[in-house]
Amino acid sequence: MQITFLGTSSGVPTRSRNVSSIALRLPQRAEVWLLDCGEGTQHQVLHSEIKISQITRIFITHMHGDHIFGLMGLLASCGLAGNPNRIDIYGPPGLDDYLRACGRYSQTHFSYPIKVHTVQPGLLFEDEEFRVRCGPLKHRVPAFGYRIEEKDRPGHFDADQAAALGIPFGPLYGKLKRGEQITLPDGRKVQGRDLCGPTQVGRKLAYCTDTIYCDEAVELAAGVDVLIHEATFAHQDAALAYQRLHSTSTMAAQVALAAQVQQLIMTHFSPRYAPGNALELGDLLAEARAIFPHTEMAYDFLTYEISRH
Amino acid sequence: MQITFLGTSSGVPTRSRNVSSIALRLPQRAEVWLLDCGEGTQHQVLHSEIKISQITRIFITHMHGDHIFGLMGLLASCGLAGNPNRIDIYGPPGLDDYLRACGRYSQTHFSYPIKVHTVQPGLLFEDEEFRVRCGPLKHRVPAFGYRIEEKDRPGHFDADQAAALGIPFGPLYGKLKRGEQITLPDGRKVQGRDLCGPTQVGRKLAYCTDTIYCDEAVELAAGVDVLIHEATFAHQDAALAYQRLHSTSTMAAQVALAAQVQQLIMTHFSPRYAPGNALELGDLLAEARAIFPHTEMAYDFLTYEISRH
Ligand SMILES: [Zn+2]
Ligand SMILES: [Zn+2]
C-alpha cells in the first residue's frame, strides 16, 4: 500500500502545496483510491506517477471546497482517460446533490457509471481483501474520518514439508492451511500451524480531516500503521483551532498517542506557517514529536510505503 | 493592455497546458479582468505575475466545465487574499444558479460582494475608459464572445503653444481641447485641431470561444487589435469540429481575415496535437497563416502587450 500526498495545504493552494487530496495505490490490483479531491487534484495526478485511469474509489471527508472542488473536473477527465468500469464515491450528505447540480449546470455527461454513497459511521465497504470504515469527526460541517484496512491473510503454507510428512494431497491440505489439527491414516497427528508461516497481518490506515481533537478520531485510528491527521495550526494558535474546529499539531500527536498508532503523518497546514514566518512548519513538527516521536510531515508528492511488519 | 494566457488546452488539462483562462491587465488602473476560469486558474495565477487581489471582473463565455470549474475556488481565495471591494461576473444564464448551488453545498460564504450579471448580446459594461460588448457564438450550449474596447482619448493639448498665441486661460481652452475653432478678442481665429495631437485610438480585443466559424464572431471582432479565437482542431479534423461545434485553425483564420483584425492569437487546442502526434500544433499554425499571416499560437503564461498604434 502506497500513499501519495497530492495536496497538503489547508483552505487555499500555495505555490508549493495544493489543497487536500491523497492517492492510495493498492498493491494487489492496479487500482488507486483517492481520499478527498480539492481543486487541481487532476493536475497533481498528471505530475505524479498515479494513473488517473486506475482510480476506482473516492472517499470525501466533508463538503468544504478545498476537499471537493476538484471532483467534477477529475471525474470528467477520468472518462476521457479511458473509460473506467465505474467509480464509487463515498461522502457526506449533500455530495450526491452537489455533483448532480454541477453536472446539470455544466452539462457534463459522464461516459461511465458513477455511484455516490452517502456514508454513515460504520462499515461502508468490504471485499475479499479490504474493509473501509468511517467515523464522525468534529468540524464546522459534518465530517468523516476513514479507516482503510487490508484483511489479514493466513501465513504461507509449506507444501514441501507436508509432502515430506507423507500427507496425501487433498482436503487435509485445506484444514492444515486454516491452521487446524488433522489425524493421518497411520494415526499421526499434525498441527496445521506447524506447517504455516505467521499470519500476514493486513496494513491499516486512518485519515482524519478536518477536525479538532476528538475521541472518535482516536477510536477510528486505534492501532493503525499510519494515521494521517490534519494539523492546520501550531499549538500557539490553539485559539484559532478551537474557533474553526481544526487541530493543532499537538492535538494530532495526542490522537496518535492515544490510538497507539505506528506512524503519524500530519497534513493540511495553514499557509501562515510558510517559510519566513514567525512560526514555521518545523515548529509544528517539533511540537508533535515532543508528544509522539514517530511523526512526519506531509508535503506534495511525498510517497510513503506502508510496509508489512 | 496586457494579456496573459493562463490556460490554452481544450477540455482537459495536460502537463503543459491548463484549461481556459486569460487575464487582462489594464494599464490605467491596478485591475485585472479574467476571461473564463477553468479548474486550476487560481493555481496558474499563483505561478504568474498576476495579483489575485486585483481581479475585479470575470467574463465567462459558456457553462462547460473547462471554463467554469475554477470559479468557486478562485472566488474563495480572492476573499482570503485581501478583500476586494466587489467582483462582477458576467456570463450566460445558469451561471448565477450554479455559483449559488456550489456555495450552498460547500458552505462557502464570500467575505465581499459578488454580483453575477446574466449577459445578452450587446453592450454589457461601460465606464469612462472601457466598453465591453458580447455577441452570440455557435456552440453546443449558449456561448458568448466578448469585445473589450478602450475608448478613444483626445490628443494631447499643447498648452505652451496656446499660451504663446496669447490665448487667455479659461473657457476657450476647453473648446480648443475638443478640437473646435475659436475667435480671439483681437479677431484672430484659432483651430483647436492645430493645437491638439492626434486622437489616441483605444485598443480593442475580442475573445471568441467555444464556437464553430460564425458571422457573429466576425462582427464582434471587426477591426480589433487582437482577436483571441479558439482553434480546437486542425483543418484535417474539420468533421470533428462540425460535430462538436468547435473551430479548426482554418476557421479561426477566416474569422480574423473577414473581421480585418491586426493580430490573431489562437488558443483552446485539443491535446491530440501534442508533440509527437501525426499532426502537431505547428501544423495548425501553418494552416492559419496560409490564410491570415498575422497569426500566433497561445501557450500557458504567454504575455502579449497590445500596444497603441
Ligand atoms: Zn480543509
Ligand atoms: Zn472549452
Coordinates of C-alpha atoms and ligand atoms in Angstrom, one line a residue:
Chain A
M1 CA 0.0 0.0 0.0
Q2 CA 1.5 3.2 -1.1
I3 CA 0.2 6.7 -0.1
T4 CA 1.0 9.7 -2.3
F5 CA 0.1 13.1 -1.0
L6 CA -1.3 15.3 -3.8
G7 CA -2.2 18.3 -1.7
T8 CA -1.2 19.3 1.8
S9 CA -2.4 22.9 2.3
S10 CA -5.5 23.9 4.2
G11 CA -8.1 26.2 2.6
V12 CA -6.1 27.6 -0.3
P13 CA -3.4 26.4 -2.6
T14 CA 0.1 27.9 -2.3
R15 CA 2.9 27.9 -4.8
S16 CA 4.2 24.6 -3.3
R17 CA 1.2 22.9 -1.7
N18 CA -2.1 22.2 -3.3
V19 CA -5.4 21.7 -1.3
S20 CA -6.3 18.3 0.1
S21 CA -6.0 15.0 -1.8
I22 CA -4.3 11.7 -1.2
A23 CA -3.9 8.8 -3.5
L24 CA -3.7 5.3 -2.2
R25 CA -2.2 2.6 -4.5
L26 CA -3.2 -0.9 -3.8
P27 CA -0.5 -3.5 -4.3
Q28 CA -3.0 -6.3 -5.0
R29 CA -4.6 -4.8 -8.0
A30 CA -4.0 -1.9 -10.5
E31 CA -6.3 0.4 -8.5
V32 CA -6.0 3.8 -7.0
W33 CA -8.3 5.1 -4.3
L34 CA -8.5 8.8 -3.6
L35 CA -9.1 10.5 -0.3
D36 CA -10.5 14.0 -0.9
C37 CA -10.3 15.9 -4.1
G38 CA -9.6 19.6 -3.8
E39 CA -9.3 21.8 -6.9
G40 CA -6.4 20.9 -9.0
T41 CA -6.2 17.3 -7.9
Q42 CA -6.3 16.1 -11.5
H43 CA -3.4 18.4 -12.3
Q44 CA -1.4 16.9 -9.4
V45 CA -2.1 13.5 -10.7
L46 CA -0.7 14.5 -14.1
H47 CA 2.5 15.5 -12.4
S48 CA 2.7 12.3 -10.3
E49 CA 3.2 8.6 -11.0
I50 CA -0.5 8.0 -10.4
K51 CA -2.6 6.8 -13.4
I52 CA -5.9 8.7 -13.5
S53 CA -7.5 5.7 -15.3
Q54 CA -6.8 3.5 -12.3
I55 CA -9.0 5.5 -9.9
T56 CA -11.9 3.3 -8.8
R57 CA -13.0 4.7 -5.4
I58 CA -13.0 8.2 -3.9
F59 CA -13.6 9.0 -0.3
I60 CA -14.7 12.5 0.6
T61 CA -14.3 13.7 4.2
H62 CA -16.6 16.7 4.1
M63 CA -18.1 19.3 1.8
H64 CA -15.8 22.2 2.1
G65 CA -14.5 23.5 -1.2
D66 CA -10.8 22.7 -0.6
H67 CA -11.8 19.0 -0.4
I68 CA -14.3 18.7 -3.2
F69 CA -13.8 21.4 -5.9
G70 CA -11.6 19.1 -8.0
L71 CA -14.1 16.3 -8.1
M72 CA -16.1 17.3 -11.2
G73 CA -13.0 18.0 -13.3
L74 CA -11.3 14.8 -12.3
L75 CA -14.4 12.7 -13.0
A76 CA -14.8 14.3 -16.4
S77 CA -11.1 13.6 -17.2
C78 CA -11.4 10.0 -15.9
G79 CA -13.9 9.4 -18.7
L80 CA -11.5 10.8 -21.4
A81 CA -8.5 9.0 -20.0
G82 CA -10.0 5.6 -20.9
N83 CA -13.4 4.7 -19.5
P84 CA -13.2 3.2 -16.1
N85 CA -15.7 0.5 -15.5
R86 CA -17.3 2.6 -12.7
I87 CA -16.2 4.9 -9.9
D88 CA -17.6 4.7 -6.4
I89 CA -17.7 7.9 -4.4
Y90 CA -18.3 7.9 -0.7
G91 CA -19.1 11.1 1.2
P92 CA -21.4 13.1 3.4
P93 CA -25.0 14.0 2.7
G94 CA -25.1 16.7 0.0
L95 CA -22.3 15.2 -2.1
D96 CA -24.6 13.5 -4.5
D97 CA -26.8 16.5 -4.9
Y98 CA -23.8 18.7 -5.4
L99 CA -22.4 16.5 -8.2
R100 CA -25.8 16.4 -9.8
A101 CA -26.1 20.2 -9.7
C102 CA -22.7 20.7 -11.2
G103 CA -23.4 18.1 -13.9
R104 CA -26.6 19.8 -14.8
Y105 CA -25.4 23.4 -15.0
S106 CA -22.2 22.5 -16.8
Q107 CA -23.9 19.8 -19.0
T108 CA -21.3 17.3 -18.1
H109 CA -22.3 13.8 -19.0
F110 CA -20.0 11.0 -17.8
S111 CA -19.3 8.2 -20.2
Y112 CA -19.2 5.6 -17.4
P113 CA -21.3 4.9 -14.3
I114 CA -20.6 6.9 -11.1
K115 CA -22.2 5.7 -7.9
V116 CA -22.3 8.1 -4.9
H117 CA -22.7 6.5 -1.5
T118 CA -23.8 8.7 1.4
V119 CA -21.8 7.5 4.4
Q120 CA -22.8 6.8 7.9
P121 CA -20.5 5.9 10.7
G122 CA -19.5 2.2 10.5
L123 CA -18.5 -0.2 7.8
L124 CA -19.1 1.2 4.3
F125 CA -17.1 -1.1 2.0
E126 CA -15.8 -4.7 2.2
D127 CA -14.5 -7.2 -0.3
E128 CA -12.2 -10.2 0.0
E129 CA -9.1 -8.0 0.6
F130 CA -10.2 -4.7 2.1
R131 CA -12.5 -3.2 4.7
V132 CA -13.3 0.5 4.9
R133 CA -15.0 2.1 7.9
C134 CA -15.7 5.7 8.7
G135 CA -16.3 7.6 11.9
P136 CA -17.7 11.1 12.7
L137 CA -15.2 13.9 13.3
K138 CA -15.8 17.3 14.8
H139 CA -15.8 20.1 12.3
R140 CA -18.0 23.1 11.3
V141 CA -19.8 20.8 8.9
P142 CA -20.4 17.1 9.0
A143 CA -17.0 15.4 8.5
F144 CA -15.9 11.8 8.5
G145 CA -12.6 10.1 9.0
Y146 CA -11.8 6.9 7.1
R147 CA -10.1 3.8 8.2
I148 CA -8.9 1.5 5.4
E149 CA -7.8 -2.0 6.4
E150 CA -6.2 -4.7 4.4
K151 CA -7.6 -8.0 5.7
D152 CA -5.2 -10.4 7.5
R153 CA -4.1 -13.3 5.3
P154 CA -3.1 -16.8 6.5
G155 CA 0.6 -17.4 6.6
H156 CA 2.4 -19.2 3.7
F157 CA 1.6 -23.0 3.7
D158 CA 4.7 -25.1 3.5
A159 CA 3.6 -27.7 0.9
D160 CA 7.1 -29.3 0.6
Q161 CA 7.1 -30.1 4.3
A162 CA 3.6 -31.5 4.1
A163 CA 4.6 -33.8 1.2
A164 CA 7.7 -34.9 3.2
L165 CA 5.4 -35.9 6.1
G166 CA 3.6 -38.1 3.6
I167 CA 0.3 -36.2 3.8
P168 CA -1.9 -37.1 0.9
F169 CA -2.8 -34.2 -1.4
G170 CA -6.5 -33.4 -0.9
P171 CA -9.0 -32.0 1.6
L172 CA -6.5 -32.4 4.5
Y173 CA -4.4 -29.6 3.0
G174 CA -7.3 -27.2 3.3
K175 CA -7.6 -28.0 7.0
L176 CA -3.9 -27.6 7.6
K177 CA -3.8 -24.3 5.7
R178 CA -6.5 -23.0 8.1
G179 CA -4.3 -24.0 11.0
E180 CA -6.4 -26.9 12.2
Q181 CA -5.1 -30.3 13.5
I182 CA -5.5 -33.4 11.4
T183 CA -5.0 -37.1 12.0
L184 CA -3.3 -39.1 9.3
P185 CA -4.4 -42.7 8.4
D186 CA -1.4 -44.0 10.3
G187 CA -2.6 -42.2 13.4
R188 CA 0.0 -39.4 13.4
K189 CA -1.4 -36.0 14.4
V190 CA -0.2 -32.9 12.6
Q191 CA -0.8 -29.3 13.7
G192 CA -1.7 -27.0 10.8
R193 CA 0.1 -24.1 12.5
D194 CA 3.4 -26.0 12.4
L195 CA 3.2 -26.0 8.6
C196 CA 2.0 -22.4 8.2
G197 CA 4.2 -19.3 8.4
P198 CA 3.0 -16.5 10.5
T199 CA -0.3 -14.8 9.6
Q200 CA 0.2 -11.9 7.2
V201 CA -1.3 -9.0 9.2
G202 CA -3.1 -6.6 7.0
R203 CA -2.0 -3.0 6.8
K204 CA -4.2 -0.3 8.3
L205 CA -4.5 3.4 7.5
A206 CA -6.7 6.1 9.1
Y207 CA -7.3 9.6 7.6
C208 CA -8.8 12.2 9.9
T209 CA -9.5 15.7 8.5
D210 CA -11.0 18.2 9.0
T211 CA -11.4 18.0 12.8
I212 CA -10.5 19.3 16.2
Y213 CA -9.2 16.7 18.6
C214 CA -12.0 14.1 19.2
D215 CA -12.3 10.7 20.8
E216 CA -13.9 9.4 17.6
A217 CA -10.7 10.0 15.8
V218 CA -8.8 8.0 18.4
E219 CA -11.2 5.2 18.1
L220 CA -11.1 5.2 14.3
A221 CA -7.3 5.2 14.3
A222 CA -6.8 2.6 17.0
G223 CA -3.7 0.6 16.2
V224 CA -3.2 1.6 12.6
D225 CA 0.1 1.5 10.8
V226 CA -0.3 5.0 9.6
L227 CA -2.5 7.8 10.9
I228 CA -2.8 10.8 8.6
H229 CA -4.2 13.6 10.7
E230 CA -4.7 17.2 10.0
A231 CA -2.6 19.8 11.8
T232 CA -3.8 23.1 10.5
F233 CA -2.4 25.1 13.3
A234 CA 0.6 25.4 15.7
H235 CA -0.1 24.8 19.4
Q236 CA 0.4 28.6 20.0
D237 CA -2.6 29.2 17.7
A238 CA -4.9 26.8 19.6
A239 CA -7.5 29.6 20.0
L240 CA -7.9 29.6 16.2
A241 CA -8.2 25.8 16.2
Y242 CA -11.0 25.9 18.7
Q243 CA -12.7 28.7 16.8
R244 CA -12.6 27.0 13.4
L245 CA -12.7 23.4 14.7
H246 CA -9.3 22.4 13.3
S247 CA -6.4 20.6 15.0
T248 CA -3.1 21.9 16.3
S249 CA 0.0 19.7 15.7
T250 CA -0.3 18.9 19.4
M251 CA -3.8 17.6 19.0
A252 CA -2.7 15.4 16.1
A253 CA 0.0 13.9 18.2
Q254 CA -2.3 13.3 21.1
V255 CA -4.7 11.4 18.8
A256 CA -1.7 9.3 17.5
L257 CA -0.5 8.6 21.1
A258 CA -4.0 7.7 22.4
A259 CA -4.7 5.4 19.4
Q260 CA -1.3 3.8 19.7
V261 CA -0.5 4.0 16.0
Q262 CA 2.8 3.1 14.4
Q263 CA 3.3 6.4 12.5
L264 CA 1.7 9.8 12.4
I265 CA 1.8 11.9 9.2
M266 CA 0.5 15.4 9.6
T267 CA -1.0 17.4 6.7
H268 CA -3.5 20.2 5.9
F269 CA -1.2 23.0 7.1
S270 CA -2.3 26.6 7.2
P271 CA -0.3 28.8 4.7
R272 CA 0.6 31.0 7.7
Y273 CA 3.5 28.7 8.6
A274 CA 5.2 29.0 5.2
P275 CA 9.0 29.6 5.4
G276 CA 9.9 33.0 6.6
N277 CA 7.1 33.4 9.1
A278 CA 7.5 33.7 12.9
L279 CA 6.3 30.1 13.2
E280 CA 7.2 27.6 10.6
L281 CA 6.2 24.0 9.8
G282 CA 9.4 22.8 11.6
D283 CA 7.9 24.2 14.8
L284 CA 4.7 22.2 14.3
L285 CA 6.8 19.0 13.8
A286 CA 8.8 19.6 17.0
E287 CA 5.6 20.2 19.0
A288 CA 4.1 16.9 17.7
R289 CA 7.3 14.9 18.2
A290 CA 7.6 16.0 21.8
I291 CA 4.3 14.1 22.3
F292 CA 4.6 11.4 19.6
P293 CA 8.1 10.8 18.3
H294 CA 7.1 8.8 15.2
T295 CA 5.7 11.8 13.4
E296 CA 6.4 13.1 9.9
M297 CA 5.0 16.0 7.9
A298 CA 3.5 15.5 4.5
Y299 CA 4.5 17.6 1.5
D300 CA 3.1 17.5 -2.0
F301 CA 4.1 14.3 -3.9
L302 CA 5.5 12.6 -0.8
T303 CA 5.1 8.9 -1.4
Y304 CA 5.0 6.7 1.7
E305 CA 5.1 2.9 1.5
I306 CA 3.2 1.2 4.3
S307 CA 5.2 -1.9 4.8
R308 CA 4.1 -5.1 6.5
H309 CA 5.6 -5.9 9.8
Chain B
M1 CA -3.4 46.4 -22.0
Q2 CA -1.6 43.2 -21.3
I3 CA -3.0 39.7 -22.0
T4 CA -1.7 36.7 -20.1
F5 CA -2.8 33.3 -21.1
L6 CA -3.4 31.1 -18.0
G7 CA -4.8 28.1 -19.8
T8 CA -4.7 27.1 -23.5
S9 CA -5.9 23.5 -23.6
S10 CA -9.4 22.4 -24.6
G11 CA -11.5 20.1 -22.4
V12 CA -8.8 18.7 -20.1
P13 CA -5.5 20.0 -18.7
T14 CA -2.3 18.5 -19.9
R15 CA 1.1 18.6 -18.2
S16 CA 2.0 21.8 -20.0
R17 CA -1.4 23.5 -20.7
N18 CA -4.2 24.2 -18.3
V19 CA -7.9 24.6 -19.3
S20 CA -9.2 28.0 -20.4
S21 CA -8.5 31.3 -18.7
I22 CA -7.0 34.6 -19.8
A23 CA -6.0 37.6 -17.6
L24 CA -6.2 41.1 -18.9
R25 CA -4.2 43.7 -17.1
L26 CA -5.5 47.3 -17.5
P27 CA -2.8 49.9 -17.7
Q28 CA -5.0 52.7 -16.4
R29 CA -5.7 51.1 -13.0
A30 CA -4.4 48.3 -10.9
E31 CA -7.1 46.0 -12.1
V32 CA -7.2 42.6 -13.7
W33 CA -10.1 41.2 -15.7
L34 CA -10.4 37.5 -16.3
L35 CA -11.9 35.8 -19.3
D36 CA -13.1 32.3 -18.4
C37 CA -12.0 30.4 -15.3
G38 CA -11.3 26.7 -15.8
E39 CA -10.2 24.4 -12.9
G40 CA -6.7 25.4 -11.6
T41 CA -6.9 29.1 -12.8
Q42 CA -6.1 30.3 -9.3
H43 CA -3.1 27.9 -9.3
Q44 CA -1.9 29.4 -12.6
V45 CA -2.4 32.9 -11.1
L46 CA -0.1 31.9 -8.2
H47 CA 2.6 31.0 -10.8
S48 CA 2.2 34.2 -12.8
E49 CA 2.8 37.9 -12.2
I50 CA -1.0 38.4 -11.8
K51 CA -2.2 39.5 -8.4
I52 CA -5.3 37.7 -7.5
S53 CA -6.4 40.6 -5.3
Q54 CA -6.6 42.9 -8.3
I55 CA -9.3 40.8 -10.1
T56 CA -12.4 42.9 -10.3
R57 CA -14.3 41.5 -13.3
I58 CA -14.7 38.0 -14.7
F59 CA -16.3 37.2 -18.1
I60 CA -17.5 33.7 -18.7
T61 CA -18.1 32.5 -22.3
H62 CA -20.2 29.4 -21.6
M63 CA -21.0 26.9 -18.9
H64 CA -18.8 24.0 -19.9
G65 CA -16.7 22.7 -17.0
D66 CA -13.3 23.6 -18.6
H67 CA -14.4 27.3 -18.5
I68 CA -16.0 27.5 -15.1
F69 CA -14.8 24.8 -12.7
G70 CA -12.1 27.1 -11.3
L71 CA -14.5 29.9 -10.4
M72 CA -15.6 28.9 -6.9
G73 CA -12.1 28.2 -5.7
L74 CA -10.8 31.4 -7.2
L75 CA -13.6 33.5 -5.7
A76 CA -12.9 31.9 -2.3
S77 CA -9.2 32.6 -2.5
C78 CA -9.9 36.2 -3.6
G79 CA -11.6 36.8 -0.3
L80 CA -8.6 35.5 1.6
A81 CA -6.0 37.4 -0.5
G82 CA -7.3 40.7 0.8
N83 CA -10.9 41.5 0.4
P84 CA -11.7 43.0 -3.0
N85 CA -14.4 45.7 -2.9
R86 CA -16.5 43.6 -5.1
I87 CA -16.2 41.2 -8.1
D88 CA -18.6 41.5 -11.1
I89 CA -19.1 38.3 -13.0
Y90 CA -20.6 38.3 -16.5
G91 CA -21.9 35.1 -18.1
P92 CA -24.7 33.0 -19.6
P93 CA -27.9 32.0 -18.0
G94 CA -27.4 29.4 -15.3
L95 CA -24.1 30.8 -14.0
D96 CA -25.7 32.6 -11.1
D97 CA -27.6 29.5 -10.1
Y98 CA -24.5 27.3 -10.5
L99 CA -22.5 29.6 -8.2
R100 CA -25.3 29.7 -5.6
A101 CA -25.6 25.9 -5.7
C102 CA -21.9 25.4 -5.2
G103 CA -21.9 28.0 -2.4
R104 CA -24.7 26.3 -0.6
Y105 CA -23.4 22.7 -0.8
S106 CA -19.9 23.7 0.1
Q107 CA -21.0 26.3 2.7
T108 CA -18.7 28.8 1.1
H109 CA -19.5 32.3 2.3
F110 CA -17.7 35.1 0.5
S111 CA -16.4 38.0 2.6
Y112 CA -17.1 40.5 -0.1
P113 CA -19.9 41.2 -2.5
I114 CA -20.1 39.3 -5.8
K115 CA -22.6 40.4 -8.5
V116 CA -23.4 38.0 -11.3
H117 CA -24.7 39.6 -14.5
T118 CA -26.5 37.4 -17.0
V119 CA -25.4 38.6 -20.3
Q120 CA -27.4 39.2 -23.5
P121 CA -25.9 40.2 -26.8
G122 CA -25.0 43.9 -26.9
L123 CA -23.3 46.4 -24.5
L124 CA -22.9 44.9 -21.1
F125 CA -20.4 47.3 -19.4
E126 CA -19.2 50.9 -19.9
D127 CA -17.4 53.4 -17.8
E128 CA -15.3 56.4 -18.7
E129 CA -12.4 54.3 -20.1
F130 CA -13.8 51.0 -21.3
R131 CA -16.7 49.4 -23.1
V132 CA -17.5 45.7 -23.2
R133 CA -19.9 44.1 -25.6
C134 CA -20.8 40.5 -26.1
G135 CA -22.2 38.6 -29.1
P136 CA -23.6 35.1 -29.5
L137 CA -21.4 32.3 -30.7
K138 CA -22.3 28.9 -32.1
H139 CA -21.6 26.0 -29.7
R140 CA -23.4 23.0 -28.2
V141 CA -24.6 25.3 -25.3
P142 CA -25.2 29.0 -25.3
A143 CA -21.8 30.7 -25.7
F144 CA -20.8 34.4 -25.9
G145 CA -17.8 36.1 -27.3
Y146 CA -16.6 39.3 -25.7
R147 CA -15.2 42.5 -27.2
I148 CA -13.3 44.8 -24.8
E149 CA -12.6 48.3 -26.1
E150 CA -10.6 51.1 -24.6
K151 CA -12.3 54.3 -25.5
D152 CA -10.6 56.8 -27.8
R153 CA -9.0 59.7 -26.0
P154 CA -8.5 63.2 -27.4
G155 CA -4.9 64.0 -28.4
H156 CA -2.5 65.9 -26.2
F157 CA -3.3 69.6 -26.0
D158 CA -0.3 71.9 -26.5
A159 CA -0.8 74.4 -23.7
D160 CA 2.6 76.0 -24.3
Q161 CA 1.6 76.9 -27.9
A162 CA -1.8 78.2 -26.8
A163 CA 0.0 80.5 -24.3
A164 CA 2.4 81.7 -27.0
L165 CA -0.5 82.6 -29.2
G166 CA -1.8 84.8 -26.3
I167 CA -4.9 82.8 -25.7
P168 CA -6.3 83.8 -22.3
F169 CA -6.5 80.8 -19.9
G170 CA -10.2 79.9 -19.3
P171 CA -13.2 78.5 -21.2
L172 CA -11.6 78.9 -24.6
Y173 CA -9.1 76.2 -23.7
G174 CA -11.9 73.7 -23.3
K175 CA -13.2 74.5 -26.8
L176 CA -9.7 74.1 -28.3
K177 CA -9.2 70.8 -26.4
R178 CA -12.3 69.5 -28.0
G179 CA -10.9 70.5 -31.5
E180 CA -13.3 73.4 -32.0
Q181 CA -12.5 76.8 -33.7
I182 CA -12.4 79.9 -31.5
T183 CA -12.2 83.6 -32.2
L184 CA -9.9 85.7 -30.0
P185 CA -10.8 89.2 -28.8
D186 CA -8.5 90.7 -31.5
G187 CA -10.4 88.8 -34.2
R188 CA -7.8 86.1 -34.9
K189 CA -9.3 82.6 -35.5
V190 CA -7.6 79.5 -34.0
Q191 CA -8.4 75.9 -34.9
G192 CA -8.4 73.6 -31.9
R193 CA -7.1 70.7 -34.0
D194 CA -3.9 72.7 -34.7
L195 CA -3.2 72.7 -31.0
C196 CA -4.1 69.0 -30.4
G197 CA -2.0 66.0 -31.1
P198 CA -3.6 63.0 -32.9
T199 CA -6.5 61.3 -31.2
Q200 CA -5.3 58.4 -29.0
V201 CA -7.2 55.5 -30.5
G202 CA -8.3 53.0 -27.9
R203 CA -7.2 49.4 -28.1
K204 CA -9.6 46.6 -28.8
L205 CA -9.7 42.9 -28.0
A206 CA -12.1 40.2 -28.9
Y207 CA -12.3 36.7 -27.4
C208 CA -14.3 34.0 -29.2
T209 CA -14.6 30.6 -27.6
D210 CA -16.1 28.0 -27.8
T211 CA -17.6 28.2 -31.3
I212 CA -17.5 26.9 -34.8
Y213 CA -17.0 29.6 -37.5
C214 CA -19.9 32.1 -37.3
D215 CA -20.7 35.5 -38.8
E216 CA -21.4 36.8 -35.3
A217 CA -17.7 36.2 -34.4
V218 CA -16.6 38.2 -37.4
E219 CA -19.0 41.0 -36.4
L220 CA -17.8 41.0 -32.8
A221 CA -14.2 41.1 -33.8
A222 CA -14.5 43.7 -36.6
G223 CA -11.2 45.8 -36.7
V224 CA -9.9 44.7 -33.3
D225 CA -6.2 44.9 -32.5
V226 CA -6.2 41.4 -31.2
L227 CA -8.6 38.5 -31.8
I228 CA -8.2 35.5 -29.5
H229 CA -10.1 32.7 -31.2
E230 CA -10.4 29.1 -30.4
A231 CA -8.8 26.6 -32.7
T232 CA -9.5 23.2 -31.1
F233 CA -8.9 21.2 -34.3
A234 CA -6.7 21.0 -37.3
H235 CA -8.3 21.6 -40.7
Q236 CA -8.0 17.8 -41.4
D237 CA -10.2 17.1 -38.4
A238 CA -13.0 19.5 -39.6
A239 CA -15.5 16.7 -39.3
L240 CA -14.9 16.7 -35.5
A241 CA -15.2 20.5 -35.5
Y242 CA -18.6 20.3 -37.2
Q243 CA -19.7 17.5 -34.9
R244 CA -18.7 19.2 -31.6
L245 CA -19.2 22.8 -32.8
H246 CA -15.6 23.8 -32.3
S247 CA -13.3 25.7 -34.8
T248 CA -10.4 24.5 -36.9
S249 CA -7.3 26.7 -37.2
T250 CA -8.6 27.5 -40.7
M251 CA -11.9 28.8 -39.4
A252 CA -10.1 30.9 -36.8
A253 CA -8.0 32.5 -39.6
Q254 CA -11.1 33.0 -41.7
V255 CA -12.7 35.0 -38.9
A256 CA -9.6 37.1 -38.5
L257 CA -9.4 37.8 -42.2
A258 CA -13.1 38.7 -42.6
A259 CA -13.0 40.9 -39.5
Q260 CA -9.8 42.6 -40.7
V261 CA -8.1 42.3 -37.3
Q262 CA -4.5 43.3 -36.7
Q263 CA -3.4 40.1 -34.9
L264 CA -4.9 36.6 -34.4
I265 CA -3.9 34.5 -31.4
M266 CA -5.2 31.0 -31.4
T267 CA -5.9 29.0 -28.3
H268 CA -8.0 26.1 -26.8
F269 CA -6.1 23.3 -28.5
S270 CA -7.1 19.7 -28.4
P271 CA -4.5 17.6 -26.6
R272 CA -4.4 15.4 -29.6
Y273 CA -1.9 17.7 -31.3
A274 CA 0.7 17.4 -28.5
P275 CA 4.3 16.9 -29.7
G276 CA 4.9 13.5 -31.2
N277 CA 1.5 13.1 -32.8
A278 CA 0.8 12.8 -36.5
L279 CA -0.4 16.4 -36.5
E280 CA 1.2 18.9 -34.2
L281 CA 0.3 22.5 -33.2
G282 CA 2.9 23.8 -35.7
D283 CA 0.6 22.3 -38.4
L284 CA -2.4 24.3 -37.1
L285 CA -0.3 27.4 -37.1
A286 CA 0.8 26.9 -40.8
E287 CA -2.8 26.3 -41.8
A288 CA -3.9 29.5 -40.2
R289 CA -1.0 31.6 -41.5
A290 CA -1.7 30.5 -45.1
I291 CA -5.0 32.4 -44.7
F292 CA -4.1 35.1 -42.2
P293 CA -0.3 35.7 -41.8
H294 CA -0.5 37.7 -38.6
T295 CA -1.3 34.6 -36.5
E296 CA 0.3 33.4 -33.3
M297 CA -0.4 30.5 -31.0
A298 CA -1.0 30.9 -27.3
Y299 CA 0.8 28.9 -24.7
D300 CA 0.4 29.0 -20.9
F301 CA 1.9 32.1 -19.4
L302 CA 2.3 33.8 -22.8
T303 CA 2.1 37.6 -22.1
Y304 CA 1.1 39.8 -25.0
E305 CA 1.1 43.5 -24.8
I306 CA -1.4 45.2 -27.0
S307 CA 0.3 48.5 -28.0
R308 CA -1.2 51.6 -29.3
H309 CA -0.7 52.4 -33.0
Ligands
ZN1 ZN -9.9 21.6 4.7
ZN2 ZN -13.9 24.7 -24.0

